[in-house]
Tab-separated table of C-alpha atoms in Angstrom:
chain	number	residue	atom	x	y	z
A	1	UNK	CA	105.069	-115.167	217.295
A	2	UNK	CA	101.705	-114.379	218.996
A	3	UNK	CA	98.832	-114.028	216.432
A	4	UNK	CA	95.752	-113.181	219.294
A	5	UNK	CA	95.446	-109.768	217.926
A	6	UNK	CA	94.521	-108.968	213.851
A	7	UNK	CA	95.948	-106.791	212.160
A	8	UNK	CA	95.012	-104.313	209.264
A	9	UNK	CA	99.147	-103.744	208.698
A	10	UNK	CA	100.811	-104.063	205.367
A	11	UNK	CA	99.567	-107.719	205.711
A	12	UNK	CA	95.939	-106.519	204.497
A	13	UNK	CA	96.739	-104.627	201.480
A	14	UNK	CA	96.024	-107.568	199.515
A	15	UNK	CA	92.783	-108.319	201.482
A	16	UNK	CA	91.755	-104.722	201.101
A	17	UNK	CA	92.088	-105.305	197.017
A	18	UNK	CA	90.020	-107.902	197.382
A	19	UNK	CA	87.233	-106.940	199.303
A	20	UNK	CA	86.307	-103.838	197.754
A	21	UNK	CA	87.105	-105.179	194.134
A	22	UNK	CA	85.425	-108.769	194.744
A	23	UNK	CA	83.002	-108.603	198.066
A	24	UNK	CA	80.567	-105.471	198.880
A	25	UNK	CA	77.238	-104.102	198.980
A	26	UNK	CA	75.428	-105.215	195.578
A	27	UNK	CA	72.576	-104.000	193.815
A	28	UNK	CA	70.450	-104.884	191.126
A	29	UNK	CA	68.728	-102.152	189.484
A	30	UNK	CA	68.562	-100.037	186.201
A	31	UNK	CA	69.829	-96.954	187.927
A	32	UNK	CA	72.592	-98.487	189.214
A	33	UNK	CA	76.270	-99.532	186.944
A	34	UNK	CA	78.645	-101.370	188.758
A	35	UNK	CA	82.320	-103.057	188.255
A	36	UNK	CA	80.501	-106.409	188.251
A	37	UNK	CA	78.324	-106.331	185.555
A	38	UNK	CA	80.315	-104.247	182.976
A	39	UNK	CA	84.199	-105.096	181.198
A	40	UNK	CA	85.262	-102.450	183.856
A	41	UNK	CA	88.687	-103.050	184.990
A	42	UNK	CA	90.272	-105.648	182.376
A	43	UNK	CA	90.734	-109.379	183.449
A	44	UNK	CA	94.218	-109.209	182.794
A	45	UNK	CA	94.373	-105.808	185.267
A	46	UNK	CA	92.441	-107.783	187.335
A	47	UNK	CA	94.869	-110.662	187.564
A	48	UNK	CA	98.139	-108.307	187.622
A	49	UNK	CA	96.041	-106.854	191.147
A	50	UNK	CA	95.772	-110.308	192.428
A	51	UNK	CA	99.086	-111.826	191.311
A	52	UNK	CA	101.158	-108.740	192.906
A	53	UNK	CA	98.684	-108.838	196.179
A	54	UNK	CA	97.918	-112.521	196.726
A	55	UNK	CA	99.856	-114.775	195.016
A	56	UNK	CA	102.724	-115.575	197.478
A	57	UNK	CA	99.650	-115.618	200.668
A	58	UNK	CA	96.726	-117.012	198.425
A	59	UNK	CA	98.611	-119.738	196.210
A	60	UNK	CA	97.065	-118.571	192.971
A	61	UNK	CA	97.083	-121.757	191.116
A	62	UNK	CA	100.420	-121.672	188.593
A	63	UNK	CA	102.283	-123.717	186.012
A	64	UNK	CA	102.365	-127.175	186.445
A	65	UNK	CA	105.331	-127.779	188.056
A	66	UNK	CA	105.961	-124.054	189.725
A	67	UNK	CA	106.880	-124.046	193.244
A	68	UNK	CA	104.900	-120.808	193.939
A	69	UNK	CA	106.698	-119.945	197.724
A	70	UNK	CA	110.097	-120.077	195.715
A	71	UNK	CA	109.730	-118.148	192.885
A	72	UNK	CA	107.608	-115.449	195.408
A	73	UNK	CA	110.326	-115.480	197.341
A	74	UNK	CA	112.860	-114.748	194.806
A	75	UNK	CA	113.321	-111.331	194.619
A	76	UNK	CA	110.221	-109.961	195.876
A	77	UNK	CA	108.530	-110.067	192.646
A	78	UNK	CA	105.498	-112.655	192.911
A	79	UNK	CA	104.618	-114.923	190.016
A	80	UNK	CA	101.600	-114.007	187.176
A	81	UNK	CA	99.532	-116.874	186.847
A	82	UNK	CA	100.210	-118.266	183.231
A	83	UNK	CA	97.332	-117.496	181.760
A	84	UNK	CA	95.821	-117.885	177.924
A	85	UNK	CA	96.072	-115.311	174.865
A	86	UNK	CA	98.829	-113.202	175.251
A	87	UNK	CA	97.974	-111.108	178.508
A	88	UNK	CA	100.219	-109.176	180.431
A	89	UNK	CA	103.386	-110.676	181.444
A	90	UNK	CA	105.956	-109.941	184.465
A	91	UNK	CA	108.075	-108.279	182.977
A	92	UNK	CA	105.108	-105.822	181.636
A	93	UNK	CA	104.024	-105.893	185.575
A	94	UNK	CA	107.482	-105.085	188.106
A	95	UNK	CA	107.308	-101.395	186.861
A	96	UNK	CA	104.410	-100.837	188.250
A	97	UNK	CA	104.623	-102.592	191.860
A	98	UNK	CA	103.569	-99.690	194.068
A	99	UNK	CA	104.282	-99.627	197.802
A	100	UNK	CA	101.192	-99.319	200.047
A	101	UNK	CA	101.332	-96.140	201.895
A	102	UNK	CA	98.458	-96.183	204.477
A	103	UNK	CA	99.453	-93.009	205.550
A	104	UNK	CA	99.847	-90.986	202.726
A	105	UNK	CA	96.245	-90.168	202.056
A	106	UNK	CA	95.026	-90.307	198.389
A	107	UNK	CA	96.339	-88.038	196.078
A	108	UNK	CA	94.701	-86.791	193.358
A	109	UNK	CA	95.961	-87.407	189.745
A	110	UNK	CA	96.766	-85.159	186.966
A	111	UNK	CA	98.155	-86.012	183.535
A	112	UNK	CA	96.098	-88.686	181.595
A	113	UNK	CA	92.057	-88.575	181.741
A	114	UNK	CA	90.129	-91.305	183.096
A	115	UNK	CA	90.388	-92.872	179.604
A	116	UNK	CA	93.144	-95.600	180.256
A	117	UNK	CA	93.325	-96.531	177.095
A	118	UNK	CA	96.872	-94.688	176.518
A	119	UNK	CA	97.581	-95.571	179.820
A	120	UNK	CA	97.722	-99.134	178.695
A	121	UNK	CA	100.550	-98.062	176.114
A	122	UNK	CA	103.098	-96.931	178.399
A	123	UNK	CA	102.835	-99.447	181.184
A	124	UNK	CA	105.956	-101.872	180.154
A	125	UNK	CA	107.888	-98.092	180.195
A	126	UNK	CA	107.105	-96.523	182.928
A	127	UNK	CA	110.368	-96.363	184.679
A	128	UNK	CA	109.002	-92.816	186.901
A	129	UNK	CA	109.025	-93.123	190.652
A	130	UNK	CA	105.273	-94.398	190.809
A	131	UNK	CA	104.875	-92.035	194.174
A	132	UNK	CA	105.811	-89.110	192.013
A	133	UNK	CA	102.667	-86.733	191.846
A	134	UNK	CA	102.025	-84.489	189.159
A	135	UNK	CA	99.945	-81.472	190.435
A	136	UNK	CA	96.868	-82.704	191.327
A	137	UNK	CA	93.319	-82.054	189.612
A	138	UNK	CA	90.672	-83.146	191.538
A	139	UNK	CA	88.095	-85.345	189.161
A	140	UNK	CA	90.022	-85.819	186.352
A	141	UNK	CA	86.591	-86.097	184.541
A	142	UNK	CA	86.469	-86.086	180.643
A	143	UNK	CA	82.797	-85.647	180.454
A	144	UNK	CA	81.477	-82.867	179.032
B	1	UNK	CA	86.600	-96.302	176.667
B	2	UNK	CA	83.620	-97.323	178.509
B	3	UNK	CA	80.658	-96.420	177.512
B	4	UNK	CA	78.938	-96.863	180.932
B	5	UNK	CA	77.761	-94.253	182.906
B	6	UNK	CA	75.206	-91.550	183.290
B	7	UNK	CA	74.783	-87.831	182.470
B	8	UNK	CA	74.539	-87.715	186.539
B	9	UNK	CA	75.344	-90.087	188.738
B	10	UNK	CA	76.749	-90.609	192.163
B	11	UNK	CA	79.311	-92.853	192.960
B	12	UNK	CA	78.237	-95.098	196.430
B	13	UNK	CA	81.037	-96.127	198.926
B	14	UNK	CA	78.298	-97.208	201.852
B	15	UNK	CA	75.924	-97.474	203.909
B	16	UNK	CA	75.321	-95.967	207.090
B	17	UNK	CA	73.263	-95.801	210.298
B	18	UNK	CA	72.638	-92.035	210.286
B	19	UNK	CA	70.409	-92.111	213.214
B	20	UNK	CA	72.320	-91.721	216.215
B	21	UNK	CA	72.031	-95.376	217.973
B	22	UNK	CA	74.782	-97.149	216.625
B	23	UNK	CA	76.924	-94.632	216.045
B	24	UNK	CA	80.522	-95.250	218.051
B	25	UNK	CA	81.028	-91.769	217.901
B	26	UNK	CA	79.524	-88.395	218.946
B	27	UNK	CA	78.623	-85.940	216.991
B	28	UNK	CA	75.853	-84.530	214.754
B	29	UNK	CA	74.173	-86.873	212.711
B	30	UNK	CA	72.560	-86.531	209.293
B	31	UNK	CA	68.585	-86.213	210.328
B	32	UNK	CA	65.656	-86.608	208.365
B	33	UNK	CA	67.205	-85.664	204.918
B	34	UNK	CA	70.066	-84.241	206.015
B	35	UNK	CA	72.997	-84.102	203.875
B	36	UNK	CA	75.404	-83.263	206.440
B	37	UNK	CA	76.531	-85.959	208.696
B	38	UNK	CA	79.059	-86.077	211.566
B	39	UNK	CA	81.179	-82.956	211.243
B	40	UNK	CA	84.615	-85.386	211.590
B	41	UNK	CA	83.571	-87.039	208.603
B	42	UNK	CA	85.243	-85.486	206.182
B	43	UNK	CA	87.264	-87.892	204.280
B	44	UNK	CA	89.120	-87.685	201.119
B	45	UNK	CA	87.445	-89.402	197.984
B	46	UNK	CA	88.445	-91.487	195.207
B	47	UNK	CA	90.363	-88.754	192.802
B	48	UNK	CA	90.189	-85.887	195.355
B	49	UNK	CA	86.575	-86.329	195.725
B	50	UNK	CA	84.777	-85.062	199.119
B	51	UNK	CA	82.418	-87.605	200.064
B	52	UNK	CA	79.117	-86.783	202.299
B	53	UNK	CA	76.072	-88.588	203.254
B	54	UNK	CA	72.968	-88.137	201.492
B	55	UNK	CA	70.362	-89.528	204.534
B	56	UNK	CA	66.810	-90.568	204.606
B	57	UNK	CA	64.649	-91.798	207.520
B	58	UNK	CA	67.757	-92.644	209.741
B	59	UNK	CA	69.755	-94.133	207.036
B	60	UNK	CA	72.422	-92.510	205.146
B	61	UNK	CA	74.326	-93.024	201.691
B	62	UNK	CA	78.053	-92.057	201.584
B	63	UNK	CA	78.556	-90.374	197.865
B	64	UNK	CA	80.421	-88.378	196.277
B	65	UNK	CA	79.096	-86.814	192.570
B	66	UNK	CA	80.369	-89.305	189.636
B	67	UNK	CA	78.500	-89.978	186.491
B	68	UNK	CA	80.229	-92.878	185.411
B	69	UNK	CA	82.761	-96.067	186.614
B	70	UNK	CA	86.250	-95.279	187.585
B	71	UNK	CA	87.426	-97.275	184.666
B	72	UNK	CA	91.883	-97.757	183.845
B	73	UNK	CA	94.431	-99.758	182.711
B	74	UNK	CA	97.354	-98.271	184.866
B	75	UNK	CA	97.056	-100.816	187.746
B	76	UNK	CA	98.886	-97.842	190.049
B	77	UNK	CA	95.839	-96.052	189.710
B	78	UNK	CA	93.488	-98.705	190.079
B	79	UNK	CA	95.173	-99.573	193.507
B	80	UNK	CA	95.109	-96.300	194.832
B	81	UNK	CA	91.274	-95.976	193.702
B	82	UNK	CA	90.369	-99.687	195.520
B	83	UNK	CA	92.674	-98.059	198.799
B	84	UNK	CA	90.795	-94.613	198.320
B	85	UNK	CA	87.474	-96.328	198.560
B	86	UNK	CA	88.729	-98.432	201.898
B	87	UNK	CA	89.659	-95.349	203.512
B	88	UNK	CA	86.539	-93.857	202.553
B	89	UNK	CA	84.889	-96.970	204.218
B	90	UNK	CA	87.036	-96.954	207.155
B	91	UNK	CA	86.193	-93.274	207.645
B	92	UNK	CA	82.256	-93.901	207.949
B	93	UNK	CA	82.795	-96.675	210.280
B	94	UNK	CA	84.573	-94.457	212.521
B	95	UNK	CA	81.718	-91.748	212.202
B	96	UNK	CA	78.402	-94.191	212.233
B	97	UNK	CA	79.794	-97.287	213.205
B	98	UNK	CA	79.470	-100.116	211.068
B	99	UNK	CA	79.025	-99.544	207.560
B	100	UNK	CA	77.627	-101.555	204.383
B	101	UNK	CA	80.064	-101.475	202.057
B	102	UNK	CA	79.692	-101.448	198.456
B	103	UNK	CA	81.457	-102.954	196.089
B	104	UNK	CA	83.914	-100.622	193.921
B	105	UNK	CA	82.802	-98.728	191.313
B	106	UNK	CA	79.188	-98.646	192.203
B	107	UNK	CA	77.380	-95.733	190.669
B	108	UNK	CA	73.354	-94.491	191.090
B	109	UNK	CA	71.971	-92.768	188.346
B	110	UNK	CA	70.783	-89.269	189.473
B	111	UNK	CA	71.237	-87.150	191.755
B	112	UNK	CA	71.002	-86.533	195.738
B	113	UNK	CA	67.589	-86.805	195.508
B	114	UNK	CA	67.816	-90.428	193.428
B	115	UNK	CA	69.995	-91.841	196.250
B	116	UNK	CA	67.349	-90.342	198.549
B	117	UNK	CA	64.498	-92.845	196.503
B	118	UNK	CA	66.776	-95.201	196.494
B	119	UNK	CA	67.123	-95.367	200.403
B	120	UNK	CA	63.691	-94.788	200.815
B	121	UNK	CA	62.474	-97.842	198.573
B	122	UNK	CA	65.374	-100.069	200.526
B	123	UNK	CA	65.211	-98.503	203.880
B	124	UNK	CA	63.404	-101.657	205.252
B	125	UNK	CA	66.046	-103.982	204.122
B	126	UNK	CA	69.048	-101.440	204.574
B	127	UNK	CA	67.492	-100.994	208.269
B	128	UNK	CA	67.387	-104.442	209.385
B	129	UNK	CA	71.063	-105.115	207.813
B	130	UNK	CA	72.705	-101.886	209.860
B	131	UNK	CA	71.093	-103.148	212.785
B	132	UNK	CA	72.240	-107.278	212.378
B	133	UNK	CA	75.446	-105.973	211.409
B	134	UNK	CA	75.595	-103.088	214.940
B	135	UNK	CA	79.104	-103.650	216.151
B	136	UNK	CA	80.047	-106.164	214.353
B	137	UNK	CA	83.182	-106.367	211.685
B	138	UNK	CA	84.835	-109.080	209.782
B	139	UNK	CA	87.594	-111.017	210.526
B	140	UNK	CA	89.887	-112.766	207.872
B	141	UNK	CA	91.275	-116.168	208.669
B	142	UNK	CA	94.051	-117.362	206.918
B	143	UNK	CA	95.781	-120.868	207.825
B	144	UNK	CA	98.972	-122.011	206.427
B	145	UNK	CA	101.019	-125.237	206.908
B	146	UNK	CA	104.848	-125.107	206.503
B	147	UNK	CA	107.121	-127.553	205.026
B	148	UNK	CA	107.147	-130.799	202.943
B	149	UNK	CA	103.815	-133.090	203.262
B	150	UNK	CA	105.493	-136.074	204.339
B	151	UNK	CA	102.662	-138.464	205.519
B	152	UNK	CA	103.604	-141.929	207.411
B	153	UNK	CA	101.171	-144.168	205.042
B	154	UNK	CA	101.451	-147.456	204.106
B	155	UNK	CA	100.025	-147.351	200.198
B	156	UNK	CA	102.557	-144.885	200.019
B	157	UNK	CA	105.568	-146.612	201.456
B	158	UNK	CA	104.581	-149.346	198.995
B	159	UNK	CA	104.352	-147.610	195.935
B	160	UNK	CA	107.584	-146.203	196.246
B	161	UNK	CA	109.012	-149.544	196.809
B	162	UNK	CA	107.550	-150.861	193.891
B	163	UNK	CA	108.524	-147.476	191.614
B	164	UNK	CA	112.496	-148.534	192.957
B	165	UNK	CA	111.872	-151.861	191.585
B	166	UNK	CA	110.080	-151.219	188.658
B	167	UNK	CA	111.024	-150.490	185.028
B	168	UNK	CA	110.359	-147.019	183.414
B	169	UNK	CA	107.667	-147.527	181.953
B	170	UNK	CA	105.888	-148.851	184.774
B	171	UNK	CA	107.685	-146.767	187.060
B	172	UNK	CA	106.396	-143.446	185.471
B	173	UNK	CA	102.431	-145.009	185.777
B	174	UNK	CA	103.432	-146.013	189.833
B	175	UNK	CA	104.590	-142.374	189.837
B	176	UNK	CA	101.344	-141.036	188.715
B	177	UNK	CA	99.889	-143.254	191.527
B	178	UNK	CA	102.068	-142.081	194.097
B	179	UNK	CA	101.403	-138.557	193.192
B	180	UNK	CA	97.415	-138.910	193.247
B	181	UNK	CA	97.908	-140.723	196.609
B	182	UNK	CA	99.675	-138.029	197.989
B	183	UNK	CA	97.459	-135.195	196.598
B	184	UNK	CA	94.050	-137.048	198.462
B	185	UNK	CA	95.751	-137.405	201.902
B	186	UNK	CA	96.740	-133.875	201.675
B	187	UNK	CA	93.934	-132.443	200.916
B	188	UNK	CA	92.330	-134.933	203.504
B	189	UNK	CA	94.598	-133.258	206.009
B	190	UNK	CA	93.390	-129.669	204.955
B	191	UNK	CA	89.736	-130.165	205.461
B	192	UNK	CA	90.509	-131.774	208.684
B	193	UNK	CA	92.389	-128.522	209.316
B	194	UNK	CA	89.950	-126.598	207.936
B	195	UNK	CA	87.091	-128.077	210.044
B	196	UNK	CA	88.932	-127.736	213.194
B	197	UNK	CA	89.520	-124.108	212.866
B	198	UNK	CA	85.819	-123.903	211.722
B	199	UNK	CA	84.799	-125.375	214.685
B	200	UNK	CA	86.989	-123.676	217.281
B	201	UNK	CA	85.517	-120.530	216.296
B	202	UNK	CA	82.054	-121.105	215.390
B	203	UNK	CA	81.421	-120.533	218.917
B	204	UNK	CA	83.030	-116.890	218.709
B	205	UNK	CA	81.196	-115.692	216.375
B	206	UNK	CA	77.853	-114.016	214.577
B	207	UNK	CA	78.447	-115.826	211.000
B	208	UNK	CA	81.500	-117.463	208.985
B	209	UNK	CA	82.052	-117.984	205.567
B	210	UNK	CA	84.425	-119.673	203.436
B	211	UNK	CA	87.183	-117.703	201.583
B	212	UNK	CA	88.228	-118.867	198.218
B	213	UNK	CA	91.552	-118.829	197.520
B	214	UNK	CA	92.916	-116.365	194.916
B	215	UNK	CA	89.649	-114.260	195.482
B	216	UNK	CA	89.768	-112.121	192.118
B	217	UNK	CA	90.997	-114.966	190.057
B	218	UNK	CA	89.083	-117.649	192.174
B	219	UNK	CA	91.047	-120.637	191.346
B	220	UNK	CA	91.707	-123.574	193.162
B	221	UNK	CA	94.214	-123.889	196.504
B	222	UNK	CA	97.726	-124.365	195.733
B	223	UNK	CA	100.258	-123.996	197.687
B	224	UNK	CA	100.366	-124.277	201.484
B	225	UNK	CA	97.380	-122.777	202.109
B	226	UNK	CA	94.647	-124.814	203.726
B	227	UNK	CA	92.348	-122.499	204.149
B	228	UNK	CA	90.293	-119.021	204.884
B	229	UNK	CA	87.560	-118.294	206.329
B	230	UNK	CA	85.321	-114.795	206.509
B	231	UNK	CA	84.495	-114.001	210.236
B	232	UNK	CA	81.398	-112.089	211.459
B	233	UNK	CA	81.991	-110.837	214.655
B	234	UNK	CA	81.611	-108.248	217.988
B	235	UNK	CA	84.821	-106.556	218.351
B	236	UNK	CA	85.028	-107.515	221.917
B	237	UNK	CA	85.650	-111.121	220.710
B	238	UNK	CA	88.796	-110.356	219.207
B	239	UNK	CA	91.299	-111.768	221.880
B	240	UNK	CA	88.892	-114.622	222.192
B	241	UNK	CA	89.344	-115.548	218.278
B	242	UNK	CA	92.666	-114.717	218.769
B	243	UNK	CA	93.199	-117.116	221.925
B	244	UNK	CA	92.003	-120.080	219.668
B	245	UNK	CA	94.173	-119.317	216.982
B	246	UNK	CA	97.198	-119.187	219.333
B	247	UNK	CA	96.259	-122.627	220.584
B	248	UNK	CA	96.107	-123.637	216.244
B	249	UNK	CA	99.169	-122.230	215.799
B	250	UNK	CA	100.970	-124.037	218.593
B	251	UNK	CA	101.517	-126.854	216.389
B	252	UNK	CA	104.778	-125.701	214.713
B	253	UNK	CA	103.829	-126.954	211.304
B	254	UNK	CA	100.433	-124.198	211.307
B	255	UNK	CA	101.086	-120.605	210.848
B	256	UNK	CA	97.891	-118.215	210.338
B	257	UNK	CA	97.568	-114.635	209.549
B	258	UNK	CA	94.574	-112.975	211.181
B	259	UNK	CA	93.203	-109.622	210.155
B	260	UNK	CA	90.688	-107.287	210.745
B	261	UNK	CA	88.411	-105.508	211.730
B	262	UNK	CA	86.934	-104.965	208.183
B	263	UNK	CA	83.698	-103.237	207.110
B	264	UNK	CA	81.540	-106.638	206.463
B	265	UNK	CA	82.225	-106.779	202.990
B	266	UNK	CA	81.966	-110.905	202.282
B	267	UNK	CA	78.369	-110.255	204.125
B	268	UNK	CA	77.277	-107.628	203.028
B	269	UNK	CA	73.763	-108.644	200.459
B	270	UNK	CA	72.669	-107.902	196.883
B	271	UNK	CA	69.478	-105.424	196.619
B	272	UNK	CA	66.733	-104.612	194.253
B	273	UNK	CA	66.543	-100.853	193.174
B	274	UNK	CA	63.910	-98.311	193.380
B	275	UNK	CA	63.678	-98.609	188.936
């Protein structure tokens, strides 16, 4: 299989996770918040993005003893890193496995705020179609 | 549930050469503090937002009104936010050529007018990056070896003739032996990998970097990955950089995954603020 051109295919999706969540423009100034220097985005978030993304093409580092390929393999479903204090687990993760849909623009979402905190309480459960859109409301922006 | 943020604020996606030069495109440009840029620029936002360039002195902010962090535990939404943000990205570079890319969820306090400060205090710096980083994009590197490490070495062709002699107990310390001996030629192997591919395509391009493995979590390589690297380079070099890696990945133990072009994200720098 000829590699000579790159591509930015469903092979990227994980790179594009990464980039803008990890590499990027930076800067250092009172005016300025930014994912890197607040608890934005929970580690354990942060690891579920990675593990679903990376983990078969990266070779997150796992359990002794895990043969990562296999178990990525199996299924589809790529392996959580085991990590310390009770963080999310698979099983709390394969609900939520989106597919990447370059082509279906971003769609606004209704229903909860931007406060994920209840969110966070219905992830194990949520069993809904992950593509299905409730009507949209642009800024979903609980600020007064 | 974060108690980041400002009464105003504007969220940043990147940085853009708003002066004409540069551009790939046609089409009107934002000019001395204009807010409207390239009338095909119109792309959708993170949440539905409509993102437009806030320009100063040739140099241009992509924003879109957000007083504080996109901030959620629902990693659905999170994805599509990180995707939005690409596409945002991806939409500039197509308008003003290539863009400085900020990192997700980076908000300036203020308003249009703060961004404008802000570009004004920076516009040296932000200059002389939009012009090193003219028609240039990164490249992602990613090399892979297949199958079982199965080295012809004589320490280890010993050991394992001692561990088949050998009693347990002794057996199990060989075993640890074995296993350490193993783990040092292998990663011996990868950096001789590595370095190869390092040096077949140094010559190809503006700037490299390595790429950690795991990237969010940052942990060590596991696996059969040997290694990435971040490539800075013209666009016309792509068939070049993809020459050499057909010539890696003739070797039918090597398999590598090229993509691109990005925005220059693993290049892009930190900077001060105007406060």
């Amino acid at each position: 299989m000829s590699e000579t051109r790159p591509t930015r295919s469903r092979d990227g999706l994980a790179e594009t996770l990464e980039l803008v969540l990890d590499k990027g423009l930076v800067i250092n100034a009172d005016v300025v918040v930014s994912v890197g220097d607040t608890e934005l985005l929970s580690v354990e978030l942060r690891a579920a993005l990675a593990s679903f993304e990376t983990a078969a093409e990266y070779g997150l580092r796992f359990p002794a003893g895990t043969d990562t390929d296999r178990v990525a393999a199996a299924a589809d479903v790529p392996p959580v890193r085991d990590r310390p204090e009770g963080q999310t687990r698979l099983s709390d993760l394969e609900d939520l496995r989106i597919e990447d849909d370059p082509d279906a623009g971003v769609r606004s979402e209704g229903g909860d705020p931007d406060d994920g905190d209840e969110a966070a309480d219905q992830e194990a459960t949520d069993e809904t179609d992950p593509d299905a859109e409730p009507e949209g409301v642009p800024e979903a922006d609980d600020q007064d | 549930m974060t108690e980041v943020g400002f009464a105003e604020g504007r969220y940043l996606y990147c940085v853009v050469d708003a002066s004409g030069p540069g551009a790939e495109r046609d089409g009107e440009r934002a000019d001395r503090e204009g807010v409207d840029a390239a009338r095909e620029f119109s792309p959708e936002g993170i949440e539905g937002g409509e993102p437009y360039v806030v320009g100063s002195d040739g140099v241009g902010a992509v924003v879109q009104p957000r007083g504080e962090p996109f901030d959620s535990d629902d990693l659905r939404r999170v994805k599509r936010w990180l995707l939005a943000h690409q596409r945002v990205v991806d939409a500039a570079g197509q308008a003003f050529g290539t863009p400085l890319p900020f990192r997700f969820d980076t908000i300036h306090e203020g308003d249009d007018d703060a961004v404008r400060e802000w570009l004004r205090s920076e516009r040296d710096a932000l200059r002389a990056n939009l012009d090193a980083f003219a028609g240039k994009w990164e490249y992602r590197v990613t090399l892979t070896v297949d199958g079982e490490f199965d080295p012809d070495d004589e320490e280890l062709s010993d050991l394992r003739a001692r561990i088949d002699a050998a009693g347990e107990g002794e057996a199990f310390l060989l075993e640890k032996q074995y296993e350490r001996r193993l783990t040092d030629l292998e990663r011996e192997r990868d950096d001789r990998l590595a370095a190869d591919l390092r040096e077949r395509l140094a010559p190809l391009v503006a700037d490299v970097e390595p790429v950690e493995s795991g990237g969010v979590l940052d942990e060590g390589p596991a696996g059969n990955r040997v290694t990435g690297l971040a490539l800075l380079a013209q666009r016309e070099q792509e068939s070049a950089i993809g020459s050499e890696l057909d010539e890696v990945v003739a070797d039918p133990d090597l398999d590598v995954e090229f993509t691109g072009p990005w925005p220059p994200y693993s290049f892009a720098p930190e900077l001060g603020g105007s406060g």
